[in-house]
Amino acid sequence: GESVGLHLPTLSVQEGDNSIINCAYSNSASDYFIWYKQESGKGPQFIIDIRSNMDKRQGQRVTVLLNKTVKHLSLQIAATQPGDSAVYFCAEKANNNDMRFGAGTRLTVKP
Amino acid sequence: GAVVSQHPSWVICKSGTSVKIECRSLDFQATTMFWYRQFPKQSLMLMATSNEGSKATYEQGVEKDKFLINHASLTLSTLTVTSAHPEDSSFYICSALWVTSTDTQYFGPGTRLTVL
């Protein structure tokens, strides 16, 4: 699947605050979700994933929440740091391996 | 684990020439790789799905004769931009599918192509 080329929404937070990045997905049959982080001039980097049989999963400073009822995915970053500044993409995948990417959100961390 | 490399990381070429970009999965085998294109400040756009030992599957609107894909081994896929023109200038990113219980895609670092 392909994502539509759109200008990215932005989120600006103060260093040390928590960040919440949201994503609405489209396919009710999607059963696997991933958050990627992309820094300028680099490829996307895997952050955290979650299966559809879970509604929350925690990593190091990151938490992913899944609400299948409204097809909503969020990424929470605790104590946001300048190094967290990047574009964050959500991705959804159904059984046919067709992965679809969201438009992405640009996170800017202010010192 | 799950490291994907791309080569070159950047390339500048003259209009009309062809450019080959390599994508390698370094520590796992990938029967499926993907090629994406990304314009500044935009999301990833899937160009094609590359399957080892078979023809690539191209997304609608992507010219298969212009963007040649070869997936000759379980760790290498190549994208050749033929007769490149300035409008082909972009950031090209590959990903490799690590077949596990979740089938996660891992991305390469990208290749910046500039066509003069």
Coordinates of C-alpha atoms in Angstrom, one line a residue:
Chain A
G1 CA 0.0 0.0 0.0
E2 CA 1.1 3.5 -0.4
S3 CA 0.6 6.6 1.6
V4 CA -0.5 9.8 0.0
G5 CA 2.0 12.6 -0.2
L6 CA 0.8 15.3 2.1
H7 CA 2.5 18.1 4.0
L8 CA 3.2 16.8 7.5
P9 CA 1.3 17.9 10.6
T10 CA 3.6 19.2 13.3
L11 CA 3.8 18.9 17.0
S12 CA 6.0 21.1 19.1
V13 CA 6.8 20.3 22.8
Q14 CA 9.0 21.6 25.5
E15 CA 12.0 19.4 26.5
G16 CA 11.0 17.3 29.4
D17 CA 7.3 17.2 28.6
N18 CA 5.5 14.2 27.4
S19 CA 4.5 13.9 23.7
I20 CA 1.5 12.2 22.3
I21 CA 1.4 11.5 18.5
N22 CA -1.8 10.3 17.1
C23 CA -2.6 8.2 14.0
A24 CA -5.9 7.1 12.6
Y25 CA -5.8 3.9 10.5
S26 CA -8.1 2.8 7.8
N27 CA -8.4 -0.9 7.6
S28 CA -10.4 -2.7 10.3
A29 CA -8.7 -5.9 9.3
S30 CA -5.3 -4.6 10.2
D31 CA -3.8 -6.7 13.0
Y32 CA -0.3 -5.4 13.4
F33 CA 0.9 -1.8 13.9
I34 CA 4.3 -0.2 14.0
W35 CA 5.6 3.2 14.9
Y36 CA 8.7 4.4 13.0
K37 CA 10.9 7.4 13.6
Q38 CA 12.6 9.2 10.8
E39 CA 15.4 11.7 11.3
S40 CA 16.3 14.2 8.6
G41 CA 18.1 12.5 5.7
K42 CA 17.8 9.0 7.2
G43 CA 15.6 6.0 6.7
P44 CA 12.7 5.2 9.1
Q45 CA 13.8 3.5 12.3
F46 CA 11.6 0.9 14.1
I47 CA 10.4 2.2 17.5
I48 CA 7.7 -0.1 18.8
D49 CA 5.0 -2.4 17.6
I50 CA 1.7 -3.8 18.8
R51 CA -0.6 -6.6 17.8
S52 CA -4.3 -6.1 17.6
N53 CA -4.9 -8.5 20.6
M54 CA -3.3 -5.8 22.8
D55 CA -4.4 -2.3 23.6
K56 CA -1.2 -1.1 25.2
R57 CA 2.5 -1.8 25.0
Q58 CA 5.4 -0.1 26.6
G59 CA 9.0 0.3 25.6
Q60 CA 11.8 2.5 26.9
R61 CA 10.2 5.9 27.3
V62 CA 7.6 5.0 24.7
T63 CA 4.1 3.6 25.0
V64 CA 1.8 2.7 22.1
L65 CA -1.9 2.6 22.7
L66 CA -4.4 1.0 20.3
N67 CA -8.1 1.6 20.2
K68 CA -9.6 -0.7 17.7
T69 CA -13.1 0.6 18.2
V70 CA -12.3 3.9 16.7
K71 CA -9.2 2.7 14.7
H72 CA -6.8 4.9 16.5
L73 CA -3.2 4.5 17.4
S74 CA -1.1 6.7 19.5
L75 CA 2.6 7.0 20.5
Q76 CA 3.4 8.5 23.8
I77 CA 7.0 9.6 24.5
A78 CA 7.9 10.4 28.1
A79 CA 10.2 13.1 29.1
T80 CA 10.8 14.2 25.5
Q81 CA 14.4 15.0 24.6
P82 CA 15.9 17.0 21.7
G83 CA 17.0 13.8 20.2
D84 CA 13.4 12.8 19.8
S85 CA 12.9 15.5 17.2
A86 CA 12.0 13.7 14.0
V87 CA 9.1 12.6 11.8
Y88 CA 7.0 9.8 13.3
F89 CA 5.1 7.4 11.0
C90 CA 2.5 4.9 12.0
A91 CA 2.0 1.8 9.9
E92 CA -0.7 -0.8 9.7
K93 CA -0.6 -4.3 8.3
A94 CA -3.2 -6.9 7.5
N95 CA -2.6 -10.5 6.8
N96 CA -1.7 -9.9 3.1
N97 CA 1.5 -8.2 4.1
D98 CA 0.3 -4.9 2.6
M99 CA 1.7 -2.3 4.9
R100 CA 0.2 1.1 4.8
F101 CA 1.9 4.2 6.2
G102 CA 0.3 7.2 7.8
A103 CA 1.2 10.7 6.6
G104 CA 3.6 11.2 9.5
T105 CA 3.9 13.9 12.2
R106 CA 6.9 16.1 12.7
L107 CA 7.9 16.4 16.3
T108 CA 10.0 19.4 17.3
V109 CA 11.4 19.5 20.8
K110 CA 12.1 23.0 22.1
P111 CA 15.0 23.3 24.7
Chain B
G1 CA 19.8 -7.7 14.3
A2 CA 17.6 -6.6 11.3
V3 CA 20.0 -4.3 9.7
V4 CA 19.4 -3.0 6.2
S5 CA 22.0 -1.1 4.2
Q6 CA 21.8 0.9 1.1
H7 CA 24.5 2.0 -1.3
P8 CA 25.3 4.6 -2.3
S9 CA 24.0 6.9 0.4
W10 CA 24.0 9.8 -2.2
V11 CA 24.6 10.1 -5.9
I12 CA 24.7 13.0 -8.3
C13 CA 24.4 12.1 -12.0
K14 CA 23.8 13.8 -15.3
S15 CA 20.5 13.7 -17.1
G16 CA 20.1 10.7 -19.3
T17 CA 22.3 8.4 -17.3
S18 CA 21.3 5.4 -15.3
V19 CA 21.9 4.9 -11.6
K20 CA 21.8 1.7 -9.6
I21 CA 20.9 1.6 -5.9
E22 CA 21.6 -1.5 -3.8
C23 CA 19.6 -2.6 -0.8
R24 CA 21.0 -5.3 1.4
S25 CA 19.7 -7.1 4.4
L26 CA 22.9 -7.7 6.5
D27 CA 21.9 -10.2 9.1
F28 CA 18.7 -11.8 7.9
Q29 CA 17.3 -13.2 4.7
A30 CA 14.6 -11.2 3.0
T31 CA 12.4 -12.8 0.3
T32 CA 10.6 -9.5 0.0
M33 CA 11.9 -6.0 -0.2
F34 CA 10.2 -2.8 -0.8
W35 CA 11.3 0.4 -2.6
Y36 CA 9.9 3.7 -1.5
R37 CA 10.3 7.3 -2.8
Q38 CA 10.1 10.3 -0.5
F39 CA 9.8 13.9 -1.4
P40 CA 10.8 16.6 1.0
K41 CA 8.5 16.9 4.0
Q42 CA 6.3 14.2 2.7
S43 CA 5.5 10.6 3.6
L44 CA 6.8 7.5 2.1
M45 CA 5.4 6.5 -1.3
L46 CA 5.6 2.8 -2.1
M47 CA 7.0 2.3 -5.6
A48 CA 7.3 -1.5 -5.9
T49 CA 7.5 -4.7 -4.0
S50 CA 10.5 -6.8 -4.9
N51 CA 10.3 -10.6 -4.5
E52 CA 13.3 -12.8 -4.7
G53 CA 13.5 -14.8 -7.9
S54 CA 10.4 -13.2 -9.5
K55 CA 9.3 -10.0 -11.1
A56 CA 8.6 -7.0 -9.0
T57 CA 5.1 -5.7 -8.4
Y58 CA 4.8 -2.0 -9.2
E59 CA 2.4 0.4 -7.7
Q60 CA 0.0 2.2 -10.0
G61 CA 1.7 5.1 -11.8
V62 CA 5.2 3.8 -11.4
E63 CA 6.9 3.1 -14.7
K64 CA 8.5 -0.4 -14.5
D65 CA 10.7 0.3 -17.5
K66 CA 12.1 3.3 -15.9
F67 CA 12.6 1.9 -12.4
L68 CA 14.1 -1.5 -12.9
I69 CA 14.1 -3.8 -9.9
N70 CA 16.2 -7.0 -9.5
H71 CA 16.0 -9.2 -6.5
A72 CA 18.6 -11.8 -7.3
S73 CA 19.3 -13.1 -3.9
L74 CA 17.8 -13.3 -0.4
T75 CA 19.9 -10.4 0.8
L76 CA 20.1 -8.1 -2.2
S77 CA 17.7 -6.0 -4.2
T78 CA 18.7 -3.4 -6.7
L79 CA 16.8 -0.4 -8.1
T80 CA 18.0 1.1 -11.4
V81 CA 16.7 4.5 -12.4
T82 CA 17.1 4.4 -16.2
S83 CA 17.6 7.6 -18.3
A84 CA 17.3 9.7 -15.2
H85 CA 15.9 13.2 -15.4
P86 CA 15.8 16.0 -12.9
E87 CA 12.3 15.1 -11.8
D88 CA 13.6 11.8 -10.6
S89 CA 15.7 13.5 -8.0
S90 CA 14.4 12.3 -4.7
F91 CA 15.2 10.2 -1.6
Y92 CA 14.9 6.5 -2.3
I93 CA 14.4 4.2 0.6
C94 CA 14.3 0.4 0.7
S95 CA 13.0 -1.9 3.3
A96 CA 13.3 -5.6 3.9
L97 CA 10.7 -7.8 5.3
W98 CA 11.9 -9.9 8.3
V99 CA 9.7 -12.9 8.3
T100 CA 8.8 -13.7 11.9
S101 CA 5.6 -13.9 13.7
T102 CA 5.0 -10.2 13.0
D103 CA 6.7 -9.7 9.6
T104 CA 8.2 -6.4 10.4
Q105 CA 9.7 -4.2 7.7
Y106 CA 13.2 -2.8 8.5
F107 CA 14.4 0.2 6.5
G108 CA 17.6 1.1 4.9
P109 CA 19.2 4.6 5.5
G110 CA 18.1 5.9 2.1
T111 CA 19.8 7.1 -1.0
R112 CA 19.7 10.8 -2.1
L113 CA 19.6 11.0 -5.9
T114 CA 20.2 14.3 -7.6
V115 CA 19.9 14.5 -11.3
L116 CA 21.5 17.5 -12.9

